[in-house]
PDB file of C-alpha atoms in Angstrom:
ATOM      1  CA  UNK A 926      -3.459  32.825 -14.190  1.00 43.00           C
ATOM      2  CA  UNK A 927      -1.782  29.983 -14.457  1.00 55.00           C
ATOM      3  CA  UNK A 928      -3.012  27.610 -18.126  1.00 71.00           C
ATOM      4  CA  UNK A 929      -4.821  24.279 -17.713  1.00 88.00           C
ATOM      5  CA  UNK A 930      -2.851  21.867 -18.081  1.00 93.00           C
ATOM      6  CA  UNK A 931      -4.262  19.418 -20.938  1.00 96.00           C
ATOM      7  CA  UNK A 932      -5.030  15.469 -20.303  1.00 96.00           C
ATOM      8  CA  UNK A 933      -1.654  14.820 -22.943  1.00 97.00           C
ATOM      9  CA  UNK A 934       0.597  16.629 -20.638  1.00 97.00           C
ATOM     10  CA  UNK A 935      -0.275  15.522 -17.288  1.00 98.00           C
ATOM     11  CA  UNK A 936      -0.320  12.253 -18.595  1.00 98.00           C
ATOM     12  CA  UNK A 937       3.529  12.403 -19.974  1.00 98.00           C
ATOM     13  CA  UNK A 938       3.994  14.522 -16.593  1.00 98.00           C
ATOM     14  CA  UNK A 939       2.672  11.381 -14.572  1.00 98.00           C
ATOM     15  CA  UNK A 940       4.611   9.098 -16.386  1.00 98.00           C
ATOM     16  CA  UNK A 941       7.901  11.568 -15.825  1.00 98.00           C
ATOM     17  CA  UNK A 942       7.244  11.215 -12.045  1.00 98.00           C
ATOM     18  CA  UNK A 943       6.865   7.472 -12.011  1.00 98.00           C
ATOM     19  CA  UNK A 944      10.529   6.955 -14.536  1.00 98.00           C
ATOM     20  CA  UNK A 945      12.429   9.063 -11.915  1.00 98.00           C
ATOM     21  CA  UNK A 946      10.388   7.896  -8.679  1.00 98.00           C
ATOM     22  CA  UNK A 947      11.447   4.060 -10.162  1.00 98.00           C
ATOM     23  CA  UNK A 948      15.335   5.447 -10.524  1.00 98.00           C
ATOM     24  CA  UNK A 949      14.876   6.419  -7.364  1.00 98.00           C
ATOM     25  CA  UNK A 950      13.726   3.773  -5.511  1.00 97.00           C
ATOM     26  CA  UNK A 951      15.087   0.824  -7.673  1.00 97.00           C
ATOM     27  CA  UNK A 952      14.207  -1.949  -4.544  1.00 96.00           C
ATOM     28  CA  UNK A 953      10.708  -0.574  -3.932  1.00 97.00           C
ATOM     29  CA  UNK A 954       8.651  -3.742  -3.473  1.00 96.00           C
ATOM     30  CA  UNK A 955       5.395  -4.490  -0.503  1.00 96.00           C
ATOM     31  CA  UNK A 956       7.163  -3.763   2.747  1.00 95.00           C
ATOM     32  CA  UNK A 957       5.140  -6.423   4.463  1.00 97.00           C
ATOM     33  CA  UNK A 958       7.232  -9.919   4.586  1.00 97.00           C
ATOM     34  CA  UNK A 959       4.778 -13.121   2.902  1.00 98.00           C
ATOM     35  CA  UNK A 960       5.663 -16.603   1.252  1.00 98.00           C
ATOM     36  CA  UNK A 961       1.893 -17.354   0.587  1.00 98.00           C
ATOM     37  CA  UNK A 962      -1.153 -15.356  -1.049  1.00 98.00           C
ATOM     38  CA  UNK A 963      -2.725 -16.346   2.461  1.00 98.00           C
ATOM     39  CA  UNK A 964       0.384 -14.845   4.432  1.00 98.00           C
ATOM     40  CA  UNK A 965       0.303 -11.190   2.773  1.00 98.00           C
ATOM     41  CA  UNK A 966      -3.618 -11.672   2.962  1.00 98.00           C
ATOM     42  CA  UNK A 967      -3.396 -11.725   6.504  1.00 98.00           C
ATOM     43  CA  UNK A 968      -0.068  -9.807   7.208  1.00 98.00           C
ATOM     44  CA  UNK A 969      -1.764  -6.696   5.014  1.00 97.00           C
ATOM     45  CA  UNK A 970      -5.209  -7.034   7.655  1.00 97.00           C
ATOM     46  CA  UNK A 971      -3.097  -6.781  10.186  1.00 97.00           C
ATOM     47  CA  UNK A 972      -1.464  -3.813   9.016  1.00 96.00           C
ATOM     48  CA  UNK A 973      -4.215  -1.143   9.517  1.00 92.00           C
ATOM     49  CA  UNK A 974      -3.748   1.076  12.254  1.00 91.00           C
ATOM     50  CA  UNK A 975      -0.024  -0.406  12.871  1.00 94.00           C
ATOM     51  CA  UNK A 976       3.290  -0.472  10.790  1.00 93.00           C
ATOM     52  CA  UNK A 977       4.407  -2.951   8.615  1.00 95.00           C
ATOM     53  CA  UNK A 978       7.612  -3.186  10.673  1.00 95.00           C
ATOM     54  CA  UNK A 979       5.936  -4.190  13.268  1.00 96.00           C
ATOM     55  CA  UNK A 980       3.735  -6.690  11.571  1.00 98.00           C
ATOM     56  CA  UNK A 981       6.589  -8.269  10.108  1.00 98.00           C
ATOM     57  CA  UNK A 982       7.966  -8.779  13.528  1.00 97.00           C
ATOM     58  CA  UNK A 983       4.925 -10.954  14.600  1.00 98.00           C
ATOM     59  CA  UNK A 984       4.722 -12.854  11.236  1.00 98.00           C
ATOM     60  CA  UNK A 985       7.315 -15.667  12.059  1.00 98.00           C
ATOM     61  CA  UNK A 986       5.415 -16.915  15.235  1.00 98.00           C
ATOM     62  CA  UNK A 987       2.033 -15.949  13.843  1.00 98.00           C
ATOM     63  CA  UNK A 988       2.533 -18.471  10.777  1.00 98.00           C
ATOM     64  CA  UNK A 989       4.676 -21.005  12.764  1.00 98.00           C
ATOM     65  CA  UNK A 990       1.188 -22.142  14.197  1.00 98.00           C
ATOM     66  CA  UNK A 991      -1.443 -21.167  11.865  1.00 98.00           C
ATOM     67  CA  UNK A 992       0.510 -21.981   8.379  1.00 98.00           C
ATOM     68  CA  UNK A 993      -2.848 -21.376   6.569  1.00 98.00           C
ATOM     69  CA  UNK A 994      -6.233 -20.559   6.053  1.00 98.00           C
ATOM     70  CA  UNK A 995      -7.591 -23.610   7.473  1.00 98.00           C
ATOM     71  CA  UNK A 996      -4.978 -23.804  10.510  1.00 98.00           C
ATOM     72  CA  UNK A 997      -6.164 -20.476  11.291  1.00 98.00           C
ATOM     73  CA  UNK A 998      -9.852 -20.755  11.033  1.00 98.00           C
ATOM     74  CA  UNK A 999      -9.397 -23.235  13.614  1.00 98.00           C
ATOM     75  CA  UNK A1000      -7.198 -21.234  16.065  1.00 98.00           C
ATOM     76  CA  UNK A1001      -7.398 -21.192  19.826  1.00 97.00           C
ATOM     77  CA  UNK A1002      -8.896 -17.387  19.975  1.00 98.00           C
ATOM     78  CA  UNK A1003      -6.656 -16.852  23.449  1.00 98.00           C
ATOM     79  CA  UNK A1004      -3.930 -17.984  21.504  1.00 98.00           C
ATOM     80  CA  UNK A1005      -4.088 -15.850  18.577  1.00 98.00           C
ATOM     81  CA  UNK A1006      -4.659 -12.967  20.443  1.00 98.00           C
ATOM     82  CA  UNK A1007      -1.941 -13.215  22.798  1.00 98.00           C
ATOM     83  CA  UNK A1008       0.343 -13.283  19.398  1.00 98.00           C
ATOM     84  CA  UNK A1009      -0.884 -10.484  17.220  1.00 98.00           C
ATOM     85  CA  UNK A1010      -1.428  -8.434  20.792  1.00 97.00           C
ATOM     86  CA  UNK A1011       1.719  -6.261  19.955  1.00 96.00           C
ATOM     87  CA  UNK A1012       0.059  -4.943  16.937  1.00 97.00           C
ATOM     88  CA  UNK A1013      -2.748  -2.898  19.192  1.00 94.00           C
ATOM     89  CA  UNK A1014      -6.461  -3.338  18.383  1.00 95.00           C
ATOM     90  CA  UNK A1015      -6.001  -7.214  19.468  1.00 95.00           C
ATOM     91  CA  UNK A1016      -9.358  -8.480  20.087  1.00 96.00           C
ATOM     92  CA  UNK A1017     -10.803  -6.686  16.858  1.00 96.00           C
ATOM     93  CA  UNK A1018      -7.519  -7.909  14.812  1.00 97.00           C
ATOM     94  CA  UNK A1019      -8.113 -11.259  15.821  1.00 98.00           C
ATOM     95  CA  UNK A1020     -12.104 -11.517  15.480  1.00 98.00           C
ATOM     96  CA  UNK A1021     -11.127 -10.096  11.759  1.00 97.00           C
ATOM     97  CA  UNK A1022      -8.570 -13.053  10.807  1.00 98.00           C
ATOM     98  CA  UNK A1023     -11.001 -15.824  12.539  1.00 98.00           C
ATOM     99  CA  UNK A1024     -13.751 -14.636   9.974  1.00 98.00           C
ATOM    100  CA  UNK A1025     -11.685 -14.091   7.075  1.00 98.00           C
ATOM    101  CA  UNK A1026     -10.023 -17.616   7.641  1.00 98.00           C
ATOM    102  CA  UNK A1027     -13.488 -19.131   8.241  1.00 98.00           C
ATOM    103  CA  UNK A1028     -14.754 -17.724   4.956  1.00 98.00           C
ATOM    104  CA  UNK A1029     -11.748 -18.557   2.875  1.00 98.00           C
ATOM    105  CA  UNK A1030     -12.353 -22.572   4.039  1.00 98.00           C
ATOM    106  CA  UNK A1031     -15.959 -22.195   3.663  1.00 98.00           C
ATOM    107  CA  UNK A1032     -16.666 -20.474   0.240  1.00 98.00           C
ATOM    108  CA  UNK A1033     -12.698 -21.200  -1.631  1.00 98.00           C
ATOM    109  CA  UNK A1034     -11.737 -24.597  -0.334  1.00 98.00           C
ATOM    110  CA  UNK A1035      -9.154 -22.519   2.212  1.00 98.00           C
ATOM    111  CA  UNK A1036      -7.315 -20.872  -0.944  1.00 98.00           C
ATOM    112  CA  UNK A1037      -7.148 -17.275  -1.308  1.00 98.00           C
ATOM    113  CA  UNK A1038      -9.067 -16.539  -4.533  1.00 98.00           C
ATOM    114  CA  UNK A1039      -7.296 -14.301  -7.641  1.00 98.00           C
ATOM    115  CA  UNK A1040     -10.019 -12.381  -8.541  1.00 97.00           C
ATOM    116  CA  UNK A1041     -11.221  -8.841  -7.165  1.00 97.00           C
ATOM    117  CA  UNK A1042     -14.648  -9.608  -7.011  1.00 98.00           C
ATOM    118  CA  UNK A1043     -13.943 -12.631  -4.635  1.00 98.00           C
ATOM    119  CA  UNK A1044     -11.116 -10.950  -2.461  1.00 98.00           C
ATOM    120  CA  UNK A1045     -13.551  -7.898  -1.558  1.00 97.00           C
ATOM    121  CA  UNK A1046     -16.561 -10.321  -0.481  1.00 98.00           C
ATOM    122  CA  UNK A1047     -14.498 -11.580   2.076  1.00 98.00           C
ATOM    123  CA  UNK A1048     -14.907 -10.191   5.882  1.00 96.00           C
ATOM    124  CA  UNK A1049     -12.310  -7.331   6.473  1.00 93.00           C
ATOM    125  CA  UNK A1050     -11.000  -7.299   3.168  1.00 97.00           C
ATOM    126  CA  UNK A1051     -11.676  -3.678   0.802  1.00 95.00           C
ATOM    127  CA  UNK A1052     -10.354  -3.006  -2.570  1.00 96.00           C
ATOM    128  CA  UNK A1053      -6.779  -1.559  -0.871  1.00 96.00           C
ATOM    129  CA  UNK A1054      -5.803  -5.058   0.791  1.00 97.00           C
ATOM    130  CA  UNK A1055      -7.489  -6.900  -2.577  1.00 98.00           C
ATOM    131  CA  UNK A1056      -5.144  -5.073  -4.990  1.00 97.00           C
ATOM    132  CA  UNK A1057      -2.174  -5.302  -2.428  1.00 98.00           C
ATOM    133  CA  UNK A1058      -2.540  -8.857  -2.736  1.00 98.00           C
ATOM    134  CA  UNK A1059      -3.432  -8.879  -6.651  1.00 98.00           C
ATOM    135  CA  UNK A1060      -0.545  -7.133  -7.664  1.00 97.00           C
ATOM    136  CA  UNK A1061       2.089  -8.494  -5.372  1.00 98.00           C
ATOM    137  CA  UNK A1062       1.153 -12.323  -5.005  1.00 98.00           C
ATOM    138  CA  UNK A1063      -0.537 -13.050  -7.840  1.00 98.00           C
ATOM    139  CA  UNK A1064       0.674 -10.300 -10.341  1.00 97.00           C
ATOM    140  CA  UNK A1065      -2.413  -8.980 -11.557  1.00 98.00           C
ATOM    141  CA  UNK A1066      -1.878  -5.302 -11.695  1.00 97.00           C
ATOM    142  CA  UNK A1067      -3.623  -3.136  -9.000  1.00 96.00           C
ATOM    143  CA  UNK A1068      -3.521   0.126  -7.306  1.00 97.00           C
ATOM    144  CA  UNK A1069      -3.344   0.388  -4.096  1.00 96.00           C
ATOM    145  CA  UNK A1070      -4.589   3.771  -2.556  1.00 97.00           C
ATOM    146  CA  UNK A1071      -3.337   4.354   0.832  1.00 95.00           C
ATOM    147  CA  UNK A1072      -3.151   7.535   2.659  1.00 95.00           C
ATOM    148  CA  UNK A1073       0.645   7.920   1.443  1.00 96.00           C
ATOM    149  CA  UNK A1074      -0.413   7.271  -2.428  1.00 98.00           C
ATOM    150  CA  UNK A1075      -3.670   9.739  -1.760  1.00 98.00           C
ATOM    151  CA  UNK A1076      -1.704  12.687  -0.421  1.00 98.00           C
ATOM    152  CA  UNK A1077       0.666  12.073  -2.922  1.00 98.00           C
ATOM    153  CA  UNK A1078      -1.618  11.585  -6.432  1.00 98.00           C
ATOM    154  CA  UNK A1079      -3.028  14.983  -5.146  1.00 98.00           C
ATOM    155  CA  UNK A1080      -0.069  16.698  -4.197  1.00 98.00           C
ATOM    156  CA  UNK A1081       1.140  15.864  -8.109  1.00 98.00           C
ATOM    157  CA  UNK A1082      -2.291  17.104  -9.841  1.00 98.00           C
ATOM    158  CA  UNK A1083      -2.645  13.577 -10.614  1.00 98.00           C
ATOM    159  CA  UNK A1084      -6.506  13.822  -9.247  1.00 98.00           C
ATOM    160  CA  UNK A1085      -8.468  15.978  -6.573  1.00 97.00           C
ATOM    161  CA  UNK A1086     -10.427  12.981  -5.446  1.00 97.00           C
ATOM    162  CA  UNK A1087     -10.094  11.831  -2.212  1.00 97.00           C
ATOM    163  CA  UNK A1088     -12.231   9.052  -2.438  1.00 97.00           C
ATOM    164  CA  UNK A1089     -10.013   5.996  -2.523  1.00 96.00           C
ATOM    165  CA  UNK A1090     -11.831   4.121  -5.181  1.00 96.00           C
ATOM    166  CA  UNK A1091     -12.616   7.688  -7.439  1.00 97.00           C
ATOM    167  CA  UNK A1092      -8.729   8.264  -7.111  1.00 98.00           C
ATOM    168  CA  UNK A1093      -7.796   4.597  -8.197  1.00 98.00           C
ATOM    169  CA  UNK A1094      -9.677   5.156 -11.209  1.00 97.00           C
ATOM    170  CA  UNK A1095      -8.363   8.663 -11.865  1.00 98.00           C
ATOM    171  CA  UNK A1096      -4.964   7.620 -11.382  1.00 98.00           C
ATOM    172  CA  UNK A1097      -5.132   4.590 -13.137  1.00 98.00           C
ATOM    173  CA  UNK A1098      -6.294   6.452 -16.575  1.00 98.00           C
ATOM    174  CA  UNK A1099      -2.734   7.831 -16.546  1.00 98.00           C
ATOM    175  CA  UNK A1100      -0.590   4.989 -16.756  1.00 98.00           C
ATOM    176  CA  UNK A1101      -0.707   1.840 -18.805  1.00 98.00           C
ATOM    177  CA  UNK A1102      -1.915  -1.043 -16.807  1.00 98.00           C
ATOM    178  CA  UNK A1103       1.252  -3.149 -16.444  1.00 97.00           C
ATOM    179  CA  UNK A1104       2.323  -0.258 -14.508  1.00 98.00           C
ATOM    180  CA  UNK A1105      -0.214  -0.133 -11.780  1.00 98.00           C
ATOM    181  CA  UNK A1106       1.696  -2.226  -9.072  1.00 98.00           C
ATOM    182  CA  UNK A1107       4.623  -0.699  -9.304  1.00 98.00           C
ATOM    183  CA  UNK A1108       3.399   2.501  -9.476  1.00 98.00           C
ATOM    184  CA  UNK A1109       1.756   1.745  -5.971  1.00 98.00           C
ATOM    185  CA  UNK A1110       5.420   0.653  -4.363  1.00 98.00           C
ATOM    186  CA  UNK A1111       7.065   3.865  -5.972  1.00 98.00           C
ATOM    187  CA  UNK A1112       4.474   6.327  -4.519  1.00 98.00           C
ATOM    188  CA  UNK A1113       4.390   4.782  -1.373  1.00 97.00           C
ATOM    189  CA  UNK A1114       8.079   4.298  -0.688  1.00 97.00           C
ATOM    190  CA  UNK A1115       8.652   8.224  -1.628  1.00 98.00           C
ATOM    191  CA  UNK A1116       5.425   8.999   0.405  1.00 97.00           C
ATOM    192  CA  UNK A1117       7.011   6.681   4.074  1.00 96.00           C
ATOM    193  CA  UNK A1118      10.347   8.769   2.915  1.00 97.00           C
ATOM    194  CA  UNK A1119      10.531  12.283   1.640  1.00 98.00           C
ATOM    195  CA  UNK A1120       7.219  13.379   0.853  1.00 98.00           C
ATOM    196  CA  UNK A1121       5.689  13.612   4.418  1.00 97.00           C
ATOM    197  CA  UNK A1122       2.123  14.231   5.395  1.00 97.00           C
ATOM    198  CA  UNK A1123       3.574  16.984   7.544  1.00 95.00           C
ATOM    199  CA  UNK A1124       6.852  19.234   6.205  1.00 96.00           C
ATOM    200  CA  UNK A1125       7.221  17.409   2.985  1.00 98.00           C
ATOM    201  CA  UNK A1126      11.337  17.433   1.633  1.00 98.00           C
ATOM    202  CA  UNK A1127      11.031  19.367  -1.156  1.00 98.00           C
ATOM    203  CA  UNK A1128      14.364  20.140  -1.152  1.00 98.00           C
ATOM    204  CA  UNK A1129      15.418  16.862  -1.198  1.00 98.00           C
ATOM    205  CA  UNK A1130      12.719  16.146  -3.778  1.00 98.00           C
ATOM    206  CA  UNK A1131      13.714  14.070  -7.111  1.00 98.00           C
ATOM    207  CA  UNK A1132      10.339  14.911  -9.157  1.00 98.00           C
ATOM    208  CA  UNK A1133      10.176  18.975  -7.450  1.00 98.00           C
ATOM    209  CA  UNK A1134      10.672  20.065 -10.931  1.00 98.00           C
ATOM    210  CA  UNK A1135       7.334  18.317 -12.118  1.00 98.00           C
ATOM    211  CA  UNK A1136       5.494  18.724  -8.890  1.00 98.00           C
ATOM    212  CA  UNK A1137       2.986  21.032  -8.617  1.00 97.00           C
ATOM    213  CA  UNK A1138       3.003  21.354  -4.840  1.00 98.00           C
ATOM    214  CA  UNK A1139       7.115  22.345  -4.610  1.00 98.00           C
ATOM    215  CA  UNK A1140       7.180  24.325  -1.863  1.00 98.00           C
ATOM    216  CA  UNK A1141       4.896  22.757   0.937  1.00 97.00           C
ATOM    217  CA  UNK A1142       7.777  21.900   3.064  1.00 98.00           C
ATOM    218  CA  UNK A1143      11.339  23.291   2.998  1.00 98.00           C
ATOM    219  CA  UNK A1144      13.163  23.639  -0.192  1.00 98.00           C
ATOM    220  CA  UNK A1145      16.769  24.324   1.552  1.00 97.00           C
ATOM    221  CA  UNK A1146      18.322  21.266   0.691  1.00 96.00           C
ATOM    222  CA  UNK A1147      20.125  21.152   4.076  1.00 97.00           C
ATOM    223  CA  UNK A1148      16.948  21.418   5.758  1.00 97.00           C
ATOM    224  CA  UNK A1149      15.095  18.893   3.200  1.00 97.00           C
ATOM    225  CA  UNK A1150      17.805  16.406   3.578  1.00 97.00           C
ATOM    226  CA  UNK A1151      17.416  16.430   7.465  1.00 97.00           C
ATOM    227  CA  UNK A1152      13.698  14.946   7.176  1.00 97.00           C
ATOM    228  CA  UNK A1153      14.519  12.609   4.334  1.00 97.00           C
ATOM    229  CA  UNK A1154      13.904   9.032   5.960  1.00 93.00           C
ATOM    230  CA  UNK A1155      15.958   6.203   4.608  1.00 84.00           C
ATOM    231  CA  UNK A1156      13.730   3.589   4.901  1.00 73.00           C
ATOM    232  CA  UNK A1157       9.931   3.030   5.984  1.00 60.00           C
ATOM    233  CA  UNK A1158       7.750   4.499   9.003  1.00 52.00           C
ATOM    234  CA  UNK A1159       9.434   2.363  11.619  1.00 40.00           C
TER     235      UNK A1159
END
């Protein structure tokens, strides 16, 4: 039987993963393109159910006419829809932005507020898009539990919750808080790139020695290195 690990070593165990996962992935950064608190406010809505590739690929012509909150609260809906219509989910995408544009005007003079507490009282908006936009426009530090840093928080031992917000919580005990963001982009970019949902490169793995979960996919490094993505889900 294997011993329990203590809350001192999967703590400096954590913090292992993270140093190598950030030698690994030195660039790792929000894959979705903004200039504007507003911009990745909307761009990271828009993301659900779609890829940030292709969100990106709308985001020129999509802020080109509605620059900001109040622009947008004031759209044509035909209009709007007809531009974020390549994402999928059209209709519902662009009912979402109206509202959350409508409330930013009406309740934060069209800014996009700082705080958590404001960011998840607006329409469409949870605690993943709040800390997305905490931690990477306004650098308040913030986890951001998506289904790549879920599958891979459990896959480490870091928690057993699947929960979002229980796993944010769990996860966050680990690591000082200055580390939070970045700890987000680092789990994310290995999750889009060698630690798949489905046949995970373990081979090809630069934390298998502190993983818990080696052996899920193929440890052959030949065979690893064939799934290893070099960038994103496109």
């Amino acid at each position: 039987m294997p011993a329990i690990e203590t809350h001192t070593a999967l703590v400096r165990r954590a913090r292992k993963i993270d140093r190598m996962l950030a030698q690994t992935y030195p660039d790792a950064r929000c894959e979705l393109d903004f200039d504007t608190p507003f911009e990745l406010l909307v761009v990271t809505v828009l993301s659900a159910q779609t890829t940030d590739k292709r969100v990106n690929s709308v985001r020129p012509t999509l802020f080109a006419a509605y620059p900001d909150a109040p622009a947008m609260a004031g759209a044509d809906r035909a209009e709007l829809e007809r531009i974020v219509g390549p994402l999928g989910f059209f209709r519902a995408k662009t009912e979402s932005l109206l509202k959350l544009s409508q409330a930013l005007v009406e309740r934060h003079g069209g800014e996009v507020p700082p705080r958590l507490e404001d960011l998840v009282k607006l329409p469409g908006v949870g605690r993943k898009t709040a800390n997305v936009v905490l931690g990477n426009a306004f650098g308040v530090p913030g986890i951001t539990v998506d289904t790549h840093f879920g599958r891979l928080a459990r896959r480490f031992g870091w928690t057993s919750e699947t929960d979002p917000v229980k796993a944010e919580h769990a996860v966050g005990a680990l690591f000082p808080k200055r580390d939070w963001t970045m700890l987000s982009h680092h789990l994310i970019w290995h999750g889009r790139r060698v630690c798949h949902a489905r046949s995970p490169a373990c081979g090809a793995c630069p934390v298998a020695r502190w993983c818990p979960s080696y052996g899920e996919g193929p440890t052959d490094a030949t065979q690893a290195a064939a799934l290893v993505r070099t960038e994103g889900r496109a």
